[in-house]
């Protein structure tokens, strides 16, 4: 089967990575959203977790999970397929087939655009369901969607698209560009499957947390936009909203929810990227002359270490 006929597996790989990422990090997404839309005293992680569980049990940590996890399928598909195909395009411009540094970062930024457009409607429903202020207003995901469409119209599902694009393009550019540079130019085999898998997670978490320092304020603005109901539109534009939050609540307010957000992005996106790269390799959808990146090698190594712990070729 030719390479052209396998390119649809790029989209399938993105969808699979989205589901796995969503299930893994949903409780952190709940914490992050609660922190960001809170306008009072700064919240603390453990008391907030206890409060959420008190509201509806452990499963309350997954409230809003259906639109979030469902949305991660088109989000991951759009972002990772854009990343993959744009990188292939930029490589075709070079005689040696390499991806120059500036194009690695540009590919990441482009993936943020398609991700934002695909994911924003799901985020609106998620934020409405997770907001403490709206408890009791919506029975479930479908009730929330119906009420939003009925009372606010379809355009309400694009609320917060502006800050979403700022947030995604900044983070994706920094994360995917830096990860590509590290994987292709700096990470060398360690001689240990376990160490390589641990390194992949550690590097991804570190890069993800560093990138979050630059996009966190836009994520706060995005959540504030999407939590608003008709008649209480305090925030209407991205940059003025940043200024309003800064002047009224102080600079720390722009980094509310930073820790759960940074962990959520670092862990979630690293898992998503590793799953995506591994799926491409498994489906034979990676370009013929392109070896699996470090993250895919390390995920494969981790799986082999788990399934064959004795190294004698007998899988558990």
C-alpha positions as a printed Julia matrix, in Angstrom:
316×3 Matrix{Float64}:
   0.0     0.0    0.0
   1.51    3.36  -1.0
   2.28    6.22   1.28
  -0.45    8.39  -0.24
  -3.14    5.86   0.63
  -2.01    5.82   4.26
  -2.19    9.52   4.93
  -5.7     9.21   6.4
  -4.0     7.39   9.28
  -2.5    10.76  10.27
  -6.02   11.93  11.17
  -6.86    8.65  12.9
  -3.64    8.86  14.94
  -4.62   12.36  16.06
  -8.07   11.2   17.14
  -6.67    8.29  19.17
  -4.16   10.57  20.91
  -6.96   13.01  21.77
  -9.06   10.38  23.53
  -6.14    9.05  25.56
  -5.0    12.54  26.51
  -8.51   13.61  27.54
  -9.18   10.67  29.84
  -5.76   11.11  31.46
  -5.91   14.79  32.37
  -9.61   15.64  32.87
  -9.43   16.19  36.69
  -6.6    18.68  36.15
  -8.76   20.48  33.58
 -11.54   20.83  36.16
  -9.11   22.3   38.71
  -7.58   24.68  36.18
 -10.98   26.02  35.1
 -12.2    26.55  38.67
  -9.02   28.47  39.49
  -9.25   30.68  36.41
 -12.86   31.81  36.7
 -12.57   32.5   40.42
 -12.46   36.26  41.07
 -12.16   36.13  44.86
  -9.34   34.95  47.08
  -6.86   32.63  45.34
  -7.88   28.98  45.58
  -5.71   26.17  46.89
  -5.47   22.77  45.21
  -6.34   20.34  48.04
  -9.28   22.34  49.48
 -10.64   22.83  45.96
 -10.44   19.1   45.22
 -12.29   18.39  48.49
 -14.95   20.97  47.61
 -15.48   19.5   44.14
 -15.79   15.96  45.53
 -18.24   17.23  48.16
 -20.42   18.67  45.39
 -20.97   15.32  43.67
 -18.44   12.67  44.6
 -15.25   11.71  42.81
 -17.03   11.7   39.45
 -17.59   15.45  39.89
 -13.93   15.83  38.89
 -15.08   14.64  35.47
 -18.04   17.05  35.21
 -17.73   18.72  31.83
 -15.6    15.79  30.74
 -17.85   14.72  27.86
 -17.48   17.95  25.84
 -13.83   18.19  26.87
 -12.87   14.63  25.88
 -15.16   14.64  22.83
 -13.66   17.96  21.8
 -10.15   16.62  22.17
 -10.79   14.27  19.24
 -11.22   17.03  16.6
  -8.76   19.23  18.52
  -5.96   16.67  18.49
  -6.81   15.58  14.96
  -6.7    19.17  13.69
  -3.61   20.2   15.64
  -1.44   17.13  15.12
  -2.36   16.58  11.47
  -1.63   20.27  10.77
   1.67   19.88  12.6
   2.58   16.73  10.65
   1.57   17.93   7.19
   3.06   21.41   7.6
   6.34   19.87   8.73
   6.32   17.62   5.67
   5.7    20.66   3.47
   8.54   22.65   5.03
  10.89   19.67   4.73
  10.09   19.42   1.01
  11.45   22.95   0.6
  14.93   21.8    1.7
  17.3    19.85  -0.53
  18.33   17.58   2.34
  14.76   17.09   3.6
  15.51   18.61   7.0
  13.18   20.81   9.05
  14.78   24.14   9.85
  14.36   25.54  13.36
  12.15   28.47  12.35
   9.84   26.16  10.43
   9.57   23.8   13.41
   8.24   26.69  15.48
   6.03   27.92  12.62
   4.46   24.46  12.29
   3.6    24.57  15.97
   1.98   27.98  15.58
  -0.08   26.85  12.59
  -1.32   23.83  14.55
  -2.61   26.25  17.19
  -4.92   27.93  14.66
  -6.69   24.76  13.53
  -6.78   23.48  17.1
  -8.47   26.65  18.35
 -11.14   26.65  15.65
 -11.92   22.95  16.16
 -11.91   23.02  19.97
 -13.48   26.35  20.95
 -17.18   25.28  20.84
 -16.5    22.33  23.14
 -14.63   24.62  25.54
 -17.65   26.92  25.9
 -19.84   24.03  27.05
 -17.1    22.64  29.29
 -16.54   25.94  31.1
 -20.27   26.46  31.65
 -20.56   23.0   33.19
 -17.45   23.37  35.38
 -18.13   26.88  36.68
 -19.23   26.85  40.29
 -21.46   29.86  39.55
 -23.52   27.79  37.11
 -24.1    24.71  39.31
 -27.73   23.66  38.96
 -28.22   25.69  35.78
 -27.4    22.82  33.42
 -28.36   19.18  33.99
 -25.73   17.71  31.68
 -23.77   18.33  28.49
 -26.73   18.09  26.12
 -28.92   20.28  28.34
 -26.16   22.88  28.46
 -25.71   22.81  24.69
 -29.47   23.14  24.08
 -29.84   26.06  26.5
 -26.84   27.9   25.09
 -28.1    27.53  21.52
 -31.66   28.47  22.45
 -30.87   31.53  24.57
 -27.67   32.8   22.95
 -27.6    31.42  19.43
 -24.96   29.38  17.55
 -22.38   32.17  17.64
 -22.18   31.72  21.42
 -20.13   28.59  20.71
 -17.37   30.8   19.3
 -17.12   32.83  22.51
 -13.5    33.22  23.54
 -12.09   32.25  20.13
  -9.79   35.28  20.11
  -7.94   34.5   23.37
  -8.05   30.8   22.44
  -6.04   31.49  19.28
  -3.54   33.62  21.22
  -3.22   30.87  23.84
  -2.85   27.98  21.39
  -0.5    29.6   18.89
   1.92   30.76  21.6
   1.98   27.45  23.47
   2.02   25.15  20.44
   4.79   27.1   18.76
   7.02   27.0   21.83
   6.22   23.39  22.78
   6.3    21.61  19.43
   9.18   23.7   18.1
  11.32   23.08  21.18
  10.42   19.38  21.37
  11.41   18.93  17.73
  14.75   20.63  18.32
  15.47   18.49  21.39
  14.37   15.23  19.79
  16.25   15.65  16.54
  19.4    17.41  17.7
  20.05   16.84  21.39
  18.45   13.68  22.83
  20.74   10.67  22.52
  20.0     7.03  23.42
  20.6     6.35  27.11
  20.99    2.58  26.85
  18.06    1.98  29.19
  14.44    1.62  28.1
  13.1     2.81  31.46
  15.4     5.83  31.57
  14.5     6.85  28.03
  10.78    6.66  28.76
  11.23    8.65  31.98
  13.31   11.24  30.12
  10.62   11.71  27.51
   8.02   12.5   30.15
  10.41   14.7   32.08
  11.47   16.73  29.05
   7.88   17.1   27.84
   6.67   18.22  31.26
   9.51   20.75  31.6
   9.02   22.21  28.12
   5.25   22.29  28.61
   5.48   24.12  31.94
   7.95   26.62  30.47
   5.65   27.31  27.51
   2.72   27.77  29.9
   4.47   30.79  31.45
   3.88   32.63  28.18
   0.3    31.63  27.36
  -1.33   31.38  30.81
  -2.78   34.93  30.83
  -4.64   34.27  27.57
  -6.08   31.06  29.0
  -7.45   32.97  32.0
  -9.08   35.48  29.64
 -10.51   32.64  27.55
 -12.15   31.03  30.58
 -13.55   34.38  31.77
 -15.07   34.99  28.31
 -16.69   31.58  28.17
 -18.11   31.67  31.7
 -20.11   34.86  30.98
 -23.85   34.73  30.39
 -25.86   37.16  28.21
 -26.37   40.44  30.01
 -23.18   40.16  32.04
 -20.55   40.68  29.33
 -17.74   42.3   31.27
 -15.06   41.1   28.87
 -15.44   41.73  25.14
 -11.92   41.82  23.64
  -8.73   39.93  24.46
  -6.16   42.65  25.15
  -8.56   44.99  27.01
  -9.63   42.0   29.12
  -5.98   41.33  30.02
  -5.65   44.95  31.14
  -8.92   44.85  33.13
  -7.92   41.71  35.04
  -4.44   43.1   35.65
  -5.67   46.44  37.02
  -8.61   45.09  39.05
  -7.14   41.87  40.43
  -3.38   42.25  40.08
  -0.82   40.4   37.92
  -1.19   37.14  39.89
  -4.77   36.84  38.67
  -3.45   36.31  35.13
  -1.71   33.16  36.35
  -4.56   31.63  38.32
  -4.68   27.9   37.82
  -1.09   27.92  36.61
   0.07   24.77  38.41
  -2.77   22.43  37.33
  -2.68   24.0   33.86
   1.08   23.56  33.5
   0.92   19.94  34.69
  -2.13   19.28  32.53
  -0.45   20.64  29.38
   2.97   19.18  30.1
   1.69   15.68  30.86
  -1.32   15.69  28.53
   0.38   17.03  25.44
   3.43   14.84  25.98
   1.23   11.75  26.2
  -0.75   12.93  23.18
   2.36   13.58  21.09
   3.91   10.24  22.0
   0.71    8.34  21.2
   0.37   10.23  17.91
   3.93    9.49  16.83
   3.67    5.85  17.86
   0.38    5.44  15.95
   1.92    6.96  12.83
   4.7     4.39  13.01
   2.31    1.5   13.73
   0.01    2.47  10.83
   2.94    2.96   8.47
   1.87    6.58   7.89
   5.24    8.15   8.67
   7.27    9.27   5.69
   9.44    6.45   4.39
  12.73    8.27   4.92
  11.82    9.62   8.34
  12.82    7.58  11.42
  10.57    7.64  14.49
  11.32   10.65  16.72
  12.78   10.23  20.2
   9.38   10.42  21.84
   8.05    7.56  19.73
  11.17    5.48  20.39
  10.81    6.06  24.09
   7.13    5.19  24.15
   7.9     1.98  22.3
  10.68    1.28  24.77
   8.35    1.87  27.69
   5.79   -0.55  26.23
   8.41   -3.24  25.66
   9.74   -2.81  29.19
   6.21   -3.19  30.58
   5.18   -6.16  28.46
   8.5    -8.01  28.69
   9.99   -7.07  32.09
  12.45  -10.0   32.19
  13.87   -9.28  28.73
  13.58  -12.95  27.77
  11.13  -12.38  24.94
   8.11  -13.63  26.92
   5.32  -11.04  26.91
   3.06  -10.68  29.95
